[in-house]
PDB file of N, CA and C in Angstrom:
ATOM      1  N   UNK B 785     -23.340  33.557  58.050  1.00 91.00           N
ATOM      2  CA  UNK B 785     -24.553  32.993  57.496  1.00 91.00           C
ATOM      3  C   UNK B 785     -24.177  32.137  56.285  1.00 91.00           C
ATOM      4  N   UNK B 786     -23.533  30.935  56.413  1.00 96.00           N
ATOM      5  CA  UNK B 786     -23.736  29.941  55.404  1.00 96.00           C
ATOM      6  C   UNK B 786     -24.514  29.801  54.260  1.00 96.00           C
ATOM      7  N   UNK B 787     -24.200  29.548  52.844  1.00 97.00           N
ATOM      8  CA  UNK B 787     -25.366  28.961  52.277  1.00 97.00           C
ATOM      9  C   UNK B 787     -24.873  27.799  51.113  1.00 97.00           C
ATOM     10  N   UNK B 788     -25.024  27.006  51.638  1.00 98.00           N
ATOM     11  CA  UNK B 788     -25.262  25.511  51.248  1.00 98.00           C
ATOM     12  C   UNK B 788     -26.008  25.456  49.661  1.00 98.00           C
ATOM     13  N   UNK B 789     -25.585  25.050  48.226  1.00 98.00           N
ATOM     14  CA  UNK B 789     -26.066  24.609  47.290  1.00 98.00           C
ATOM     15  C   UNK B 789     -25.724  23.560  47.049  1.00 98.00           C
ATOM     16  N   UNK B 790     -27.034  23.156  47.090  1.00 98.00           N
ATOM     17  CA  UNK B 790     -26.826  21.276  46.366  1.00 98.00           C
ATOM     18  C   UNK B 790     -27.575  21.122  45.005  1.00 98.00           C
ATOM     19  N   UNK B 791     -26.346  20.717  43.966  1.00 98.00           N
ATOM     20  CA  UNK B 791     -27.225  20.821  43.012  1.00 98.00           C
ATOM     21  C   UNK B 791     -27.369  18.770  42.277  1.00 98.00           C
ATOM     22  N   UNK B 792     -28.486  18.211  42.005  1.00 97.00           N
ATOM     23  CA  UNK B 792     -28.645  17.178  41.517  1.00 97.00           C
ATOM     24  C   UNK B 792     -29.270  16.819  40.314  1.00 97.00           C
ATOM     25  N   UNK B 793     -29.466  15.665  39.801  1.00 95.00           N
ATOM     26  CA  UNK B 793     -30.207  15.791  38.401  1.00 95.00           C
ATOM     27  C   UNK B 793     -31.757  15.658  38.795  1.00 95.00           C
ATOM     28  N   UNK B 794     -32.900  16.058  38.262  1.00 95.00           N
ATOM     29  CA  UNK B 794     -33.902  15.747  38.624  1.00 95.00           C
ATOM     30  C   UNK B 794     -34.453  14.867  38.439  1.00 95.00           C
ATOM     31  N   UNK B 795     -34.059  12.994  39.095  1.00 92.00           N
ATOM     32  CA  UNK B 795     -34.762  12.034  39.066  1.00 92.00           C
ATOM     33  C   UNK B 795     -35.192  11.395  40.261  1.00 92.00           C
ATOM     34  N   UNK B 796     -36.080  12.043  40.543  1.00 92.00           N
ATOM     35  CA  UNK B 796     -36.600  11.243  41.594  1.00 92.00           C
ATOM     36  C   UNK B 796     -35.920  11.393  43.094  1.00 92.00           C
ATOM     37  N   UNK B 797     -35.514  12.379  43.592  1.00 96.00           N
ATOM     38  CA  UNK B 797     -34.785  12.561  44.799  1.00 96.00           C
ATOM     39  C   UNK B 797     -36.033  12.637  45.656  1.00 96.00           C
ATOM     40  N   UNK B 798     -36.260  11.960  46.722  1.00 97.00           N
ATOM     41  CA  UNK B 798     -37.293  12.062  47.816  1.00 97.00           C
ATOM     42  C   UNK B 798     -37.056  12.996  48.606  1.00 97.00           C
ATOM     43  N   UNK B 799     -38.558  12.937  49.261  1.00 97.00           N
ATOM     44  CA  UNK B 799     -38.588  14.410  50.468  1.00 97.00           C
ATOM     45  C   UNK B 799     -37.848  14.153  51.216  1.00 97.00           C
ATOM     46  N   UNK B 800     -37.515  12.452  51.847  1.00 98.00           N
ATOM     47  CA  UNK B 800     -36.892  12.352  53.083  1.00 98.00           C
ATOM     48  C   UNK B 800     -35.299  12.244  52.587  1.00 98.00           C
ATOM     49  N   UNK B 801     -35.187  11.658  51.496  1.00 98.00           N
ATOM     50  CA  UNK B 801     -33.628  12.194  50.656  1.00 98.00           C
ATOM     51  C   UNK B 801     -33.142  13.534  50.969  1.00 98.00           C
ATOM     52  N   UNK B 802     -34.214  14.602  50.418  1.00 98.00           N
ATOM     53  CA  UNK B 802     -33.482  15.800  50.502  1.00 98.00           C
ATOM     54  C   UNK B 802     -33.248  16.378  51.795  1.00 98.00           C
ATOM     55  N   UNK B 803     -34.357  15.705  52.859  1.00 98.00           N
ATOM     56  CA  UNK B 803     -34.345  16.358  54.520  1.00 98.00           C
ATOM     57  C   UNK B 803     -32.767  15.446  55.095  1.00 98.00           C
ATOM     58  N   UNK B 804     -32.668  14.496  54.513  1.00 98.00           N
ATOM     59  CA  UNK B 804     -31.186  13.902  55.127  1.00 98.00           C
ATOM     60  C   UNK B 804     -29.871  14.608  54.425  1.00 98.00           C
ATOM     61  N   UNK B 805     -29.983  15.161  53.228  1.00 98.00           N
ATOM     62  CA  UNK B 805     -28.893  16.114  52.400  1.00 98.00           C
ATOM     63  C   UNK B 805     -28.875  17.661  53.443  1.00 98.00           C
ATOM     64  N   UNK B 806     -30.457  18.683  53.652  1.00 98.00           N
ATOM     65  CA  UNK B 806     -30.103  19.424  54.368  1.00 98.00           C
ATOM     66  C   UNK B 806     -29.375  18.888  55.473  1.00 98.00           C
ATOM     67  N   UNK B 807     -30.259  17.398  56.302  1.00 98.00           N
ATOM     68  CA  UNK B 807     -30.028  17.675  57.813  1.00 98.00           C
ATOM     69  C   UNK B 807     -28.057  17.578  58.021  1.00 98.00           C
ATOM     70  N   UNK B 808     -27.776  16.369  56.730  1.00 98.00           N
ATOM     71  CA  UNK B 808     -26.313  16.255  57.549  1.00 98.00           C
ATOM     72  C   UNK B 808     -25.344  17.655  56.727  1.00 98.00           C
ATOM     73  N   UNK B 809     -25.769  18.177  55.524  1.00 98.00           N
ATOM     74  CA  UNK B 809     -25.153  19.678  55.414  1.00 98.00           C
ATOM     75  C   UNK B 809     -24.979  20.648  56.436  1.00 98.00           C
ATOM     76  N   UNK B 810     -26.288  20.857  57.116  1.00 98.00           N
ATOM     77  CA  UNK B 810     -26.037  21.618  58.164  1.00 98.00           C
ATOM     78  C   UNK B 810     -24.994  20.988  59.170  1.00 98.00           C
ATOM     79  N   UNK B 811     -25.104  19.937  59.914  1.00 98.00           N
ATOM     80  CA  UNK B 811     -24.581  19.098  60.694  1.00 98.00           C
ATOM     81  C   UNK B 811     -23.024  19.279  60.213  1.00 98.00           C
ATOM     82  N   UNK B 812     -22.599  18.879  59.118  1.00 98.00           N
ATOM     83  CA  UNK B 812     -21.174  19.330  58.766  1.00 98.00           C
ATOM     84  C   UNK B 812     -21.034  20.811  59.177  1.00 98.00           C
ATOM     85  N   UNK B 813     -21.516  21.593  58.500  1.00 98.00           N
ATOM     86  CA  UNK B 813     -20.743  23.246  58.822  1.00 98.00           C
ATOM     87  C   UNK B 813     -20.558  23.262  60.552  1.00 98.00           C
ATOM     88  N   UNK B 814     -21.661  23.060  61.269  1.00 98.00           N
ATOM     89  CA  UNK B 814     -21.668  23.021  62.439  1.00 98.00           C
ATOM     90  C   UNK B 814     -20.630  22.161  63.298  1.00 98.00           C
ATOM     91  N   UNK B 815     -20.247  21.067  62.948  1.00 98.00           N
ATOM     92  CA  UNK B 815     -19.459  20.553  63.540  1.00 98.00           C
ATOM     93  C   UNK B 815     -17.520  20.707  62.657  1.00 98.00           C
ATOM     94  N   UNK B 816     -17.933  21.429  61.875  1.00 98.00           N
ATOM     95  CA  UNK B 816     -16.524  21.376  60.950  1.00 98.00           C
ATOM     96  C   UNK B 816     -15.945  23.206  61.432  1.00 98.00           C
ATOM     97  N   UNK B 817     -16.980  24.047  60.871  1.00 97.00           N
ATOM     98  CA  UNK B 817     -16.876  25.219  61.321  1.00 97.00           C
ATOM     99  C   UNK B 817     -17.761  26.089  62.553  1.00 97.00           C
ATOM    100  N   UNK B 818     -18.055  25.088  63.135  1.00 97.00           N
ATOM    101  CA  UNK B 818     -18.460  25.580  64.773  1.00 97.00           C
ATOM    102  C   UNK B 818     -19.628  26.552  64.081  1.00 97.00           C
ATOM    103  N   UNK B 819     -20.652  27.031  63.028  1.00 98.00           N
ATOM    104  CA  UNK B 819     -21.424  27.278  62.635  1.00 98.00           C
ATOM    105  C   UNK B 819     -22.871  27.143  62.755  1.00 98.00           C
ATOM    106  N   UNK B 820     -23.767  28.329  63.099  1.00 97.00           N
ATOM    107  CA  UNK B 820     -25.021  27.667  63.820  1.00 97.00           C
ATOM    108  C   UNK B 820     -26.341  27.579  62.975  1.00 97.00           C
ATOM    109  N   UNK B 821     -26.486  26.961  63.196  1.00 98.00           N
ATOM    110  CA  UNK B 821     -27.766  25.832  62.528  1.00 98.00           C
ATOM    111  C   UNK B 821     -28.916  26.449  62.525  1.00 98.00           C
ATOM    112  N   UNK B 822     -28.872  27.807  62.836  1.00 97.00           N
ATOM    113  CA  UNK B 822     -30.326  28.412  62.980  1.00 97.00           C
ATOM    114  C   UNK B 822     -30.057  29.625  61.414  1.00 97.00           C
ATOM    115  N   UNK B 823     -28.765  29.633  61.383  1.00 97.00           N
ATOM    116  CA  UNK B 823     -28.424  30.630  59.773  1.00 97.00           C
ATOM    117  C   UNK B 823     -28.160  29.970  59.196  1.00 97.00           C
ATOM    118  N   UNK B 824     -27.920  28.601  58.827  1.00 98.00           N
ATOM    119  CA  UNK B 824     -27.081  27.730  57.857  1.00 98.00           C
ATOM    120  C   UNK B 824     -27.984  27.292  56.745  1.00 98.00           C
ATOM    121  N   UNK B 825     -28.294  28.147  55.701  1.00 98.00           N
ATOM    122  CA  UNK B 825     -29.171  27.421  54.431  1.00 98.00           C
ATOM    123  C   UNK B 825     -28.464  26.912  53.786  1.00 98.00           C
ATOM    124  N   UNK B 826     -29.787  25.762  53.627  1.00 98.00           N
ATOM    125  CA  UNK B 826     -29.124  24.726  52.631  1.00 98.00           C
ATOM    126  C   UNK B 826     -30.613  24.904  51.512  1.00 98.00           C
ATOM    127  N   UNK B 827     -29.810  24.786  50.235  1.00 98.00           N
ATOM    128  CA  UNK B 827     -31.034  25.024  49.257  1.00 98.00           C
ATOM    129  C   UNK B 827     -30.649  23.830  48.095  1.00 98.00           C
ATOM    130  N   UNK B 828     -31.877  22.857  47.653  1.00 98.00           N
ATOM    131  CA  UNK B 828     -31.663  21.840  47.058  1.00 98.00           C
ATOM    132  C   UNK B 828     -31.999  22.534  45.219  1.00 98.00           C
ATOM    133  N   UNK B 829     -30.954  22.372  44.538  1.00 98.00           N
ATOM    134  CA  UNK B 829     -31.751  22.546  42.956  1.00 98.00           C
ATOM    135  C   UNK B 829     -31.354  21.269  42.103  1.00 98.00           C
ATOM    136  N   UNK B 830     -32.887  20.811  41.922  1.00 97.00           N
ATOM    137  CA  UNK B 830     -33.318  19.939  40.778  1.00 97.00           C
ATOM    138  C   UNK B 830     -33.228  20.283  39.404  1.00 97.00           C
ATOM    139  N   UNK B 831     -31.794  19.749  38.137  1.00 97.00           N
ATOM    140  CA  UNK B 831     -31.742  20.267  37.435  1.00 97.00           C
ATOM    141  C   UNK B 831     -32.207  19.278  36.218  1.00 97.00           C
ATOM    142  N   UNK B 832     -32.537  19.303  35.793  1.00 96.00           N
ATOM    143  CA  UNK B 832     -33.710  18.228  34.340  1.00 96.00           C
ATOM    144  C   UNK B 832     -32.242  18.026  33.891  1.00 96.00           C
ATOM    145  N   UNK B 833     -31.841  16.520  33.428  1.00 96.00           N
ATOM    146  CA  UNK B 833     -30.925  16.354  32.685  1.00 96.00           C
ATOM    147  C   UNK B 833     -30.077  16.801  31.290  1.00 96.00           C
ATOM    148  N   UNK B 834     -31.506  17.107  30.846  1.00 97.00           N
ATOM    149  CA  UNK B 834     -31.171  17.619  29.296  1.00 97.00           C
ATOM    150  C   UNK B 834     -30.575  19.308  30.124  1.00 97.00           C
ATOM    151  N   UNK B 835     -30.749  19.443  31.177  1.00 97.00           N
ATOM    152  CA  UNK B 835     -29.415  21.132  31.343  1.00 97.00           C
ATOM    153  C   UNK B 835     -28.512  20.615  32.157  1.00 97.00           C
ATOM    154  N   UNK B 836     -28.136  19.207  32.111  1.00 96.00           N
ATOM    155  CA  UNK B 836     -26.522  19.000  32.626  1.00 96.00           C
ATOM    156  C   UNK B 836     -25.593  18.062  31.787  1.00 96.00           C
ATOM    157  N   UNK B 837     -24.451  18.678  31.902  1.00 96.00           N
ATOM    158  CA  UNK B 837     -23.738  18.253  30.648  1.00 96.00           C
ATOM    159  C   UNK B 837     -22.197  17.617  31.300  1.00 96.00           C
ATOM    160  N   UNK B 838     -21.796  16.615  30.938  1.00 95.00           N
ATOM    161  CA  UNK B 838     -20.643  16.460  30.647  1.00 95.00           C
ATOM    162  C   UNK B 838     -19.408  15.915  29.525  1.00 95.00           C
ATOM    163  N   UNK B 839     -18.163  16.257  29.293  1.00 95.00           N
ATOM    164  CA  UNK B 839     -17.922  15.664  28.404  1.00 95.00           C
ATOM    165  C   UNK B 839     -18.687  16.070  27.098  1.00 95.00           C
ATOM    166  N   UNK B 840     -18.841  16.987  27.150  1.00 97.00           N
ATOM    167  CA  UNK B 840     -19.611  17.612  25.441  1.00 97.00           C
ATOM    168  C   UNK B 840     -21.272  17.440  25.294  1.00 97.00           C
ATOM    169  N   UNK B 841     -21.914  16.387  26.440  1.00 97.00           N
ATOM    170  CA  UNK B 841     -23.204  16.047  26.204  1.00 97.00           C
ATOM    171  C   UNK B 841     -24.280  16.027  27.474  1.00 97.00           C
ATOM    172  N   UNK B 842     -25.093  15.921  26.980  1.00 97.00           N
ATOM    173  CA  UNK B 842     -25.991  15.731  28.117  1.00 97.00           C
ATOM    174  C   UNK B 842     -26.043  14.877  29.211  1.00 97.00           C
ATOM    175  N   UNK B 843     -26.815  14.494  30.076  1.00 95.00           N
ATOM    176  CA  UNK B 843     -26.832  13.535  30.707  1.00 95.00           C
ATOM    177  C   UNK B 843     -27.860  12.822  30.232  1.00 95.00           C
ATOM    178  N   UNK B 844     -28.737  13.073  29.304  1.00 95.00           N
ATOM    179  CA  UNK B 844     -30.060  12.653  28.679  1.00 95.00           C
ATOM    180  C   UNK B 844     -29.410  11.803  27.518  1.00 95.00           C
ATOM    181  N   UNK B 845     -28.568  12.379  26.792  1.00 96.00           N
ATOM    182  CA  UNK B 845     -27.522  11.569  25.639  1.00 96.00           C
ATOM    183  C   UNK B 845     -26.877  10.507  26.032  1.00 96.00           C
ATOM    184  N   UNK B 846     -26.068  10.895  27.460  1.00 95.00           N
ATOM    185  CA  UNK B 846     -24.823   9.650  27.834  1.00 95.00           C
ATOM    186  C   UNK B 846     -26.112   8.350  28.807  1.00 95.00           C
ATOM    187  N   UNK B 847     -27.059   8.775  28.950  1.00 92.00           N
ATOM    188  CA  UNK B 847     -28.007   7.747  30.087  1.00 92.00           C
ATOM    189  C   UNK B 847     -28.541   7.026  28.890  1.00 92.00           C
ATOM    190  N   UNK B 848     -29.475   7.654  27.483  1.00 93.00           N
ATOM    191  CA  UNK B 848     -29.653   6.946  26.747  1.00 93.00           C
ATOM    192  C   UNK B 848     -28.545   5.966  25.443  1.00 93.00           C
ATOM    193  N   UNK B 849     -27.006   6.797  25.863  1.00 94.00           N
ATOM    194  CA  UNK B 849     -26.393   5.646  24.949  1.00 94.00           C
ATOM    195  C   UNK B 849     -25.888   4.335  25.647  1.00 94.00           C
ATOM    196  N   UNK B 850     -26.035   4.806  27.023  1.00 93.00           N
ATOM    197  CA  UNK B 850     -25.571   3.621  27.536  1.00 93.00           C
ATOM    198  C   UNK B 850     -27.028   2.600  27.772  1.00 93.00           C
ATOM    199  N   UNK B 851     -28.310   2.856  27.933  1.00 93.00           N
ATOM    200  CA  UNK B 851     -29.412   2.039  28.173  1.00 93.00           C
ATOM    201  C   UNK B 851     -29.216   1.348  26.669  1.00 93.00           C
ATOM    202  N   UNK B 852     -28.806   2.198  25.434  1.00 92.00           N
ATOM    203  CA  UNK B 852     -28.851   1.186  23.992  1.00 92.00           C
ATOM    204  C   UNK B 852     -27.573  -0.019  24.131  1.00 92.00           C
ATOM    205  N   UNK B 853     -26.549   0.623  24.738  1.00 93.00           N
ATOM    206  CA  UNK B 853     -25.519  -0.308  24.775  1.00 93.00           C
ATOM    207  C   UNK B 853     -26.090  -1.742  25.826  1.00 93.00           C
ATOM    208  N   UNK B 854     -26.836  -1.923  26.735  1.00 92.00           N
ATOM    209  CA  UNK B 854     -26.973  -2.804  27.083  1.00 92.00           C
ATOM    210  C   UNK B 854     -28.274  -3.839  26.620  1.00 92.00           C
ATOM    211  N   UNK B 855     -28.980  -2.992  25.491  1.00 88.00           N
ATOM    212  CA  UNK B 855     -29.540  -3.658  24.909  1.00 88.00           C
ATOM    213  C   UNK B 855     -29.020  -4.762  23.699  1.00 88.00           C
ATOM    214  N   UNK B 856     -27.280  -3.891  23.425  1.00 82.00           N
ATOM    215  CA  UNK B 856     -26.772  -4.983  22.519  1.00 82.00           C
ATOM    216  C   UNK B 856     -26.777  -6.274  22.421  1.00 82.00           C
TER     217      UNK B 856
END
């Protein structure tokens, strides 16, 4: 019984976005590990930027220093 986490930032990912992330997740296990598609969860988590970090900072910090940098 598989279980598939996809984790992304929460901007704007569509319904039919996330139905093409499950559909070809499943589709991989199944065709990679012969795995069947009727146990294979896939679960999408939307994480608000300000709780993902890299490099010491947010993604809310590094998106807004770079939108100032191209205002230079």
């Amino acid at each position: 019984m598989p279980y598939i986490l996809i984790q992304v930032t929460k901007e704007g990912v569509t319904t039919a976005q996330k139905q093409q992330l499950i559909r070809g997740a499943t589709d991989l296990l199944v065709n990679v590990l012969d795995k069947e598609p009727a146990t294979t969860f896939v679960v999408i988590d939307e994480v608000e930027t300000d709780n993902w970090g890299v490099a010491g900072e947010s993604v809310s910090v590094i998106r807004q220093k770079y939108l100032q940098s191209l205002d230079q």
